[in-house]
Amino acid sequence: LIEGQNVSQAKMGGKFASHMTMGLKAKRWKAVIEGRTSQNRLGGDQVFYIYCPDGMSAADYKLIALQVHGDRREFDVGSVGGFLGGKSGISESSESGFKAERIASRTYKVTLAEPLKGGEYGFFMGSGQSMAMSSKEAGGSAQGRIYDFSVPE
């Protein structure tokens, strides 16, 4: 059983690089999870079962790699500014593929495309994203629930 937690904290990264390139480099928008590592440790088996809320399916979840920074873990949820403007959503480079097979009402067996390497991961189900911008500052928040776990090295 992997207990989930709400994700409601966000931070903006890359402000210095954006400033030094006169705004050509985007600021990164990251969701933050407290703690350097998950309390949920994965054993050898990398098969998961997801029991979804009513009206949802396994397709509403993203399996993502979390980046460890100090006493927290983070994942990208968008960018603001830069040469190409901004974007929102989970970075494709941090996603891992999986196949979900419905085995019962609201229950799915999840098989990974490839075994996960050692590190921090989570199944993220976003419930909404928003960005606010002004001429000098940008900010945002990522809202949803993450089911985080650690894979030993």
PDB file of C-alpha atoms in Angstrom:
ATOM      1  CA  LEU A   1       0.000   0.000   0.000  1.00  0.00           C
ATOM      2  CA  ILE A   2       1.409   3.378  -1.003  1.00  0.00           C
ATOM      3  CA  GLU A   3      -0.204   6.227   0.889  1.00  0.00           C
ATOM      4  CA  GLY A   4      -0.656   9.340  -1.222  1.00  0.00           C
ATOM      5  CA  GLN A   5      -0.147  12.958  -0.317  1.00  0.00           C
ATOM      6  CA  ASN A   6      -1.420  16.236  -1.690  1.00  0.00           C
ATOM      7  CA  VAL A   7       0.875  18.292  -3.873  1.00  0.00           C
ATOM      8  CA  SER A   8       0.142  21.964  -3.441  1.00  0.00           C
ATOM      9  CA  GLN A   9       3.551  23.608  -3.127  1.00  0.00           C
ATOM     10  CA  ALA A  10       5.392  25.043  -6.104  1.00  0.00           C
ATOM     11  CA  LYS A  11       8.525  27.042  -6.676  1.00  0.00           C
ATOM     12  CA  MET A  12      10.087  28.920  -9.534  1.00  0.00           C
ATOM     13  CA  GLY A  13      13.616  27.970 -10.578  1.00  0.00           C
ATOM     14  CA  GLY A  14      16.020  29.337 -13.153  1.00  0.00           C
ATOM     15  CA  LYS A  15      15.469  33.002 -12.279  1.00  0.00           C
ATOM     16  CA  PHE A  16      19.192  33.811 -12.409  1.00  0.00           C
ATOM     17  CA  ALA A  17      19.696  32.164 -15.817  1.00  0.00           C
ATOM     18  CA  SER A  18      16.607  33.914 -17.152  1.00  0.00           C
ATOM     19  CA  HIS A  19      17.875  37.259 -15.865  1.00  0.00           C
ATOM     20  CA  MET A  20      21.384  36.748 -17.290  1.00  0.00           C
ATOM     21  CA  THR A  21      20.012  35.874 -20.741  1.00  0.00           C
ATOM     22  CA  MET A  22      17.618  38.853 -20.647  1.00  0.00           C
ATOM     23  CA  GLY A  23      14.622  36.548 -20.572  1.00  0.00           C
ATOM     24  CA  LEU A  24      15.652  34.213 -23.410  1.00  0.00           C
ATOM     25  CA  LYS A  25      15.951  31.277 -21.001  1.00  0.00           C
ATOM     26  CA  ALA A  26      12.679  30.268 -19.350  1.00  0.00           C
ATOM     27  CA  LYS A  27      12.020  30.080 -15.627  1.00  0.00           C
ATOM     28  CA  ARG A  28      11.089  26.566 -14.532  1.00  0.00           C
ATOM     29  CA  TRP A  29       7.945  25.918 -12.545  1.00  0.00           C
ATOM     30  CA  LYS A  30       8.351  22.956 -10.142  1.00  0.00           C
ATOM     31  CA  ALA A  31       6.063  21.079  -7.768  1.00  0.00           C
ATOM     32  CA  VAL A  32       7.661  20.364  -4.384  1.00  0.00           C
ATOM     33  CA  ILE A  33       7.320  17.320  -2.111  1.00  0.00           C
ATOM     34  CA  GLU A  34       8.796  17.568   1.370  1.00  0.00           C
ATOM     35  CA  GLY A  35      11.422  15.030   2.407  1.00  0.00           C
ATOM     36  CA  ARG A  36      14.592  13.813   0.741  1.00  0.00           C
ATOM     37  CA  THR A  37      13.232  10.302   0.258  1.00  0.00           C
ATOM     38  CA  SER A  38       9.877   8.558   0.347  1.00  0.00           C
ATOM     39  CA  GLN A  39       8.869   6.450   3.307  1.00  0.00           C
ATOM     40  CA  ASN A  40       7.443   3.968   0.791  1.00  0.00           C
ATOM     41  CA  ARG A  41      10.223   1.548  -0.259  1.00  0.00           C
ATOM     42  CA  LEU A  42       9.675  -0.613  -3.304  1.00  0.00           C
ATOM     43  CA  GLY A  43      10.699  -4.252  -3.142  1.00  0.00           C
ATOM     44  CA  GLY A  44      11.924  -6.280  -6.099  1.00  0.00           C
ATOM     45  CA  ASP A  45       8.568  -6.513  -7.868  1.00  0.00           C
ATOM     46  CA  GLN A  46       7.705  -3.526 -10.054  1.00  0.00           C
ATOM     47  CA  VAL A  47       4.067  -4.314 -10.732  1.00  0.00           C
ATOM     48  CA  PHE A  48       1.516  -1.909  -9.270  1.00  0.00           C
ATOM     49  CA  TYR A  49      -2.221  -1.953  -8.701  1.00  0.00           C
ATOM     50  CA  ILE A  50      -4.142   1.307  -8.839  1.00  0.00           C
ATOM     51  CA  TYR A  51      -7.590   1.701  -7.358  1.00  0.00           C
ATOM     52  CA  CYS A  52      -9.018   4.829  -8.975  1.00  0.00           C
ATOM     53  CA  PRO A  53     -11.554   7.324  -7.685  1.00  0.00           C
ATOM     54  CA  ASP A  54     -14.962   7.089  -9.327  1.00  0.00           C
ATOM     55  CA  GLY A  55     -14.896   8.508 -12.847  1.00  0.00           C
ATOM     56  CA  MET A  56     -11.110   8.184 -13.230  1.00  0.00           C
ATOM     57  CA  SER A  57      -8.865   5.568 -14.830  1.00  0.00           C
ATOM     58  CA  ALA A  58      -5.174   4.632 -14.764  1.00  0.00           C
ATOM     59  CA  ALA A  59      -4.762   6.913 -17.805  1.00  0.00           C
ATOM     60  CA  ASP A  60      -5.246   9.892 -15.438  1.00  0.00           C
ATOM     61  CA  TYR A  61      -1.947   9.087 -13.693  1.00  0.00           C
ATOM     62  CA  LYS A  62       1.615   9.868 -14.772  1.00  0.00           C
ATOM     63  CA  LEU A  63       4.583   7.885 -13.472  1.00  0.00           C
ATOM     64  CA  ILE A  64       7.362  10.422 -12.979  1.00  0.00           C
ATOM     65  CA  ALA A  65      10.941  10.518 -11.730  1.00  0.00           C
ATOM     66  CA  LEU A  66      11.465  12.972  -8.880  1.00  0.00           C
ATOM     67  CA  GLN A  67      14.607  15.108  -8.556  1.00  0.00           C
ATOM     68  CA  VAL A  68      16.171  15.278  -5.083  1.00  0.00           C
ATOM     69  CA  HIS A  69      17.313  18.749  -3.983  1.00  0.00           C
ATOM     70  CA  GLY A  70      18.393  19.166  -0.354  1.00  0.00           C
ATOM     71  CA  ASP A  71      15.545  18.091   1.928  1.00  0.00           C
ATOM     72  CA  ARG A  72      12.878  17.959  -0.781  1.00  0.00           C
ATOM     73  CA  ARG A  73      11.920  16.282  -4.057  1.00  0.00           C
ATOM     74  CA  GLU A  74      10.690  18.150  -7.113  1.00  0.00           C
ATOM     75  CA  PHE A  75       9.275  17.649 -10.577  1.00  0.00           C
ATOM     76  CA  ASP A  76       8.763  20.081 -13.455  1.00  0.00           C
ATOM     77  CA  VAL A  77       5.217  21.167 -14.196  1.00  0.00           C
ATOM     78  CA  GLY A  78       5.935  23.925 -16.700  1.00  0.00           C
ATOM     79  CA  SER A  79       7.947  26.954 -17.650  1.00  0.00           C
ATOM     80  CA  VAL A  80       7.294  30.661 -17.985  1.00  0.00           C
ATOM     81  CA  GLY A  81       8.918  33.107 -20.402  1.00  0.00           C
ATOM     82  CA  GLY A  82      11.915  32.369 -22.502  1.00  0.00           C
ATOM     83  CA  PHE A  83      12.256  32.412 -26.252  1.00  0.00           C
ATOM     84  CA  LEU A  84       9.320  30.065 -26.849  1.00  0.00           C
ATOM     85  CA  GLY A  85       6.933  31.581 -24.282  1.00  0.00           C
ATOM     86  CA  GLY A  86       5.636  29.195 -21.637  1.00  0.00           C
ATOM     87  CA  LYS A  87       4.189  25.741 -21.278  1.00  0.00           C
ATOM     88  CA  SER A  88       2.490  23.687 -18.619  1.00  0.00           C
ATOM     89  CA  GLY A  89       2.289  19.977 -17.913  1.00  0.00           C
ATOM     90  CA  ILE A  90       4.634  17.239 -16.762  1.00  0.00           C
ATOM     91  CA  SER A  91       7.949  17.194 -18.604  1.00  0.00           C
ATOM     92  CA  GLU A  92       8.057  14.213 -20.977  1.00  0.00           C
ATOM     93  CA  SER A  93      11.687  13.589 -20.007  1.00  0.00           C
ATOM     94  CA  SER A  94      10.644  12.799 -16.415  1.00  0.00           C
ATOM     95  CA  GLU A  95       7.800  10.414 -17.382  1.00  0.00           C
ATOM     96  CA  SER A  96       8.109   6.624 -17.454  1.00  0.00           C
ATOM     97  CA  GLY A  97       5.786   4.574 -19.599  1.00  0.00           C
ATOM     98  CA  PHE A  98       3.451   1.900 -18.329  1.00  0.00           C
ATOM     99  CA  LYS A  99       0.649  -0.342 -19.506  1.00  0.00           C
ATOM    100  CA  ALA A 100      -2.551  -0.483 -17.480  1.00  0.00           C
ATOM    101  CA  GLU A 101      -4.937  -3.426 -17.638  1.00  0.00           C
ATOM    102  CA  ARG A 102      -8.384  -3.113 -16.050  1.00  0.00           C
ATOM    103  CA  ILE A 103      -8.834  -6.129 -13.770  1.00  0.00           C
ATOM    104  CA  ALA A 104     -11.910  -5.071 -11.771  1.00  0.00           C
ATOM    105  CA  SER A 105     -14.173  -2.085 -11.308  1.00  0.00           C
ATOM    106  CA  ARG A 106     -11.909   0.983 -10.847  1.00  0.00           C
ATOM    107  CA  THR A 107      -8.874  -1.325 -10.380  1.00  0.00           C
ATOM    108  CA  TYR A 108      -5.929  -1.543 -12.783  1.00  0.00           C
ATOM    109  CA  LYS A 109      -2.806  -3.692 -12.936  1.00  0.00           C
ATOM    110  CA  VAL A 110       0.104  -1.472 -14.017  1.00  0.00           C
ATOM    111  CA  THR A 111       3.106  -3.010 -15.755  1.00  0.00           C
ATOM    112  CA  LEU A 112       6.124  -0.816 -16.446  1.00  0.00           C
ATOM    113  CA  ALA A 113       7.605  -0.437 -19.927  1.00  0.00           C
ATOM    114  CA  GLU A 114      11.103  -0.785 -18.394  1.00  0.00           C
ATOM    115  CA  PRO A 115      12.288  -1.588 -14.849  1.00  0.00           C
ATOM    116  CA  LEU A 116      12.878   1.561 -12.805  1.00  0.00           C
ATOM    117  CA  LYS A 117      16.453   2.399 -11.834  1.00  0.00           C
ATOM    118  CA  GLY A 118      17.304   3.395  -8.267  1.00  0.00           C
ATOM    119  CA  GLY A 119      15.779   6.740  -7.292  1.00  0.00           C
ATOM    120  CA  GLU A 120      12.624   8.561  -6.251  1.00  0.00           C
ATOM    121  CA  TYR A 121       9.379   8.197  -8.201  1.00  0.00           C
ATOM    122  CA  GLY A 122       5.679   8.833  -7.929  1.00  0.00           C
ATOM    123  CA  PHE A 123       2.352   8.266  -9.622  1.00  0.00           C
ATOM    124  CA  PHE A 124       0.943  11.796 -10.004  1.00  0.00           C
ATOM    125  CA  MET A 125      -2.685  12.588 -10.602  1.00  0.00           C
ATOM    126  CA  GLY A 126      -3.065  16.285 -11.258  1.00  0.00           C
ATOM    127  CA  SER A 127      -6.354  17.962 -10.501  1.00  0.00           C
ATOM    128  CA  GLY A 128      -5.488  21.314 -12.004  1.00  0.00           C
ATOM    129  CA  GLN A 129      -2.693  23.688 -12.834  1.00  0.00           C
ATOM    130  CA  SER A 130      -2.650  27.434 -12.902  1.00  0.00           C
ATOM    131  CA  MET A 131      -0.165  30.169 -13.684  1.00  0.00           C
ATOM    132  CA  ALA A 132      -0.158  33.827 -12.814  1.00  0.00           C
ATOM    133  CA  MET A 133       2.087  36.332 -14.557  1.00  0.00           C
ATOM    134  CA  SER A 134       2.816  40.020 -14.312  1.00  0.00           C
ATOM    135  CA  SER A 135       5.412  42.148 -16.046  1.00  0.00           C
ATOM    136  CA  LYS A 136       8.102  41.389 -13.425  1.00  0.00           C
ATOM    137  CA  GLU A 137       7.148  38.165 -11.674  1.00  0.00           C
ATOM    138  CA  ALA A 138       5.690  34.808 -12.504  1.00  0.00           C
ATOM    139  CA  GLY A 139       4.348  32.152 -10.222  1.00  0.00           C
ATOM    140  CA  GLY A 140       2.118  29.144 -10.184  1.00  0.00           C
ATOM    141  CA  SER A 141       0.914  26.112  -8.385  1.00  0.00           C
ATOM    142  CA  ALA A 142       0.550  22.434  -9.124  1.00  0.00           C
ATOM    143  CA  GLN A 143      -2.380  20.733  -7.505  1.00  0.00           C
ATOM    144  CA  GLY A 144      -3.025  17.057  -7.267  1.00  0.00           C
ATOM    145  CA  ARG A 145      -2.057  13.921  -5.459  1.00  0.00           C
ATOM    146  CA  ILE A 146       1.165  11.938  -5.654  1.00  0.00           C
ATOM    147  CA  TYR A 147       1.810   8.362  -4.585  1.00  0.00           C
ATOM    148  CA  ASP A 148       5.569   8.505  -4.043  1.00  0.00           C
ATOM    149  CA  PHE A 149       8.049   5.667  -3.538  1.00  0.00           C
ATOM    150  CA  SER A 150      11.772   4.900  -3.539  1.00  0.00           C
ATOM    151  CA  VAL A 151      13.515   2.276  -5.654  1.00  0.00           C
ATOM    152  CA  PRO A 152      16.760   1.075  -3.981  1.00  0.00           C
ATOM    153  CA  GLU A 153      20.002   1.409  -5.955  1.00  0.00           C
TER     154      GLU A 153
END
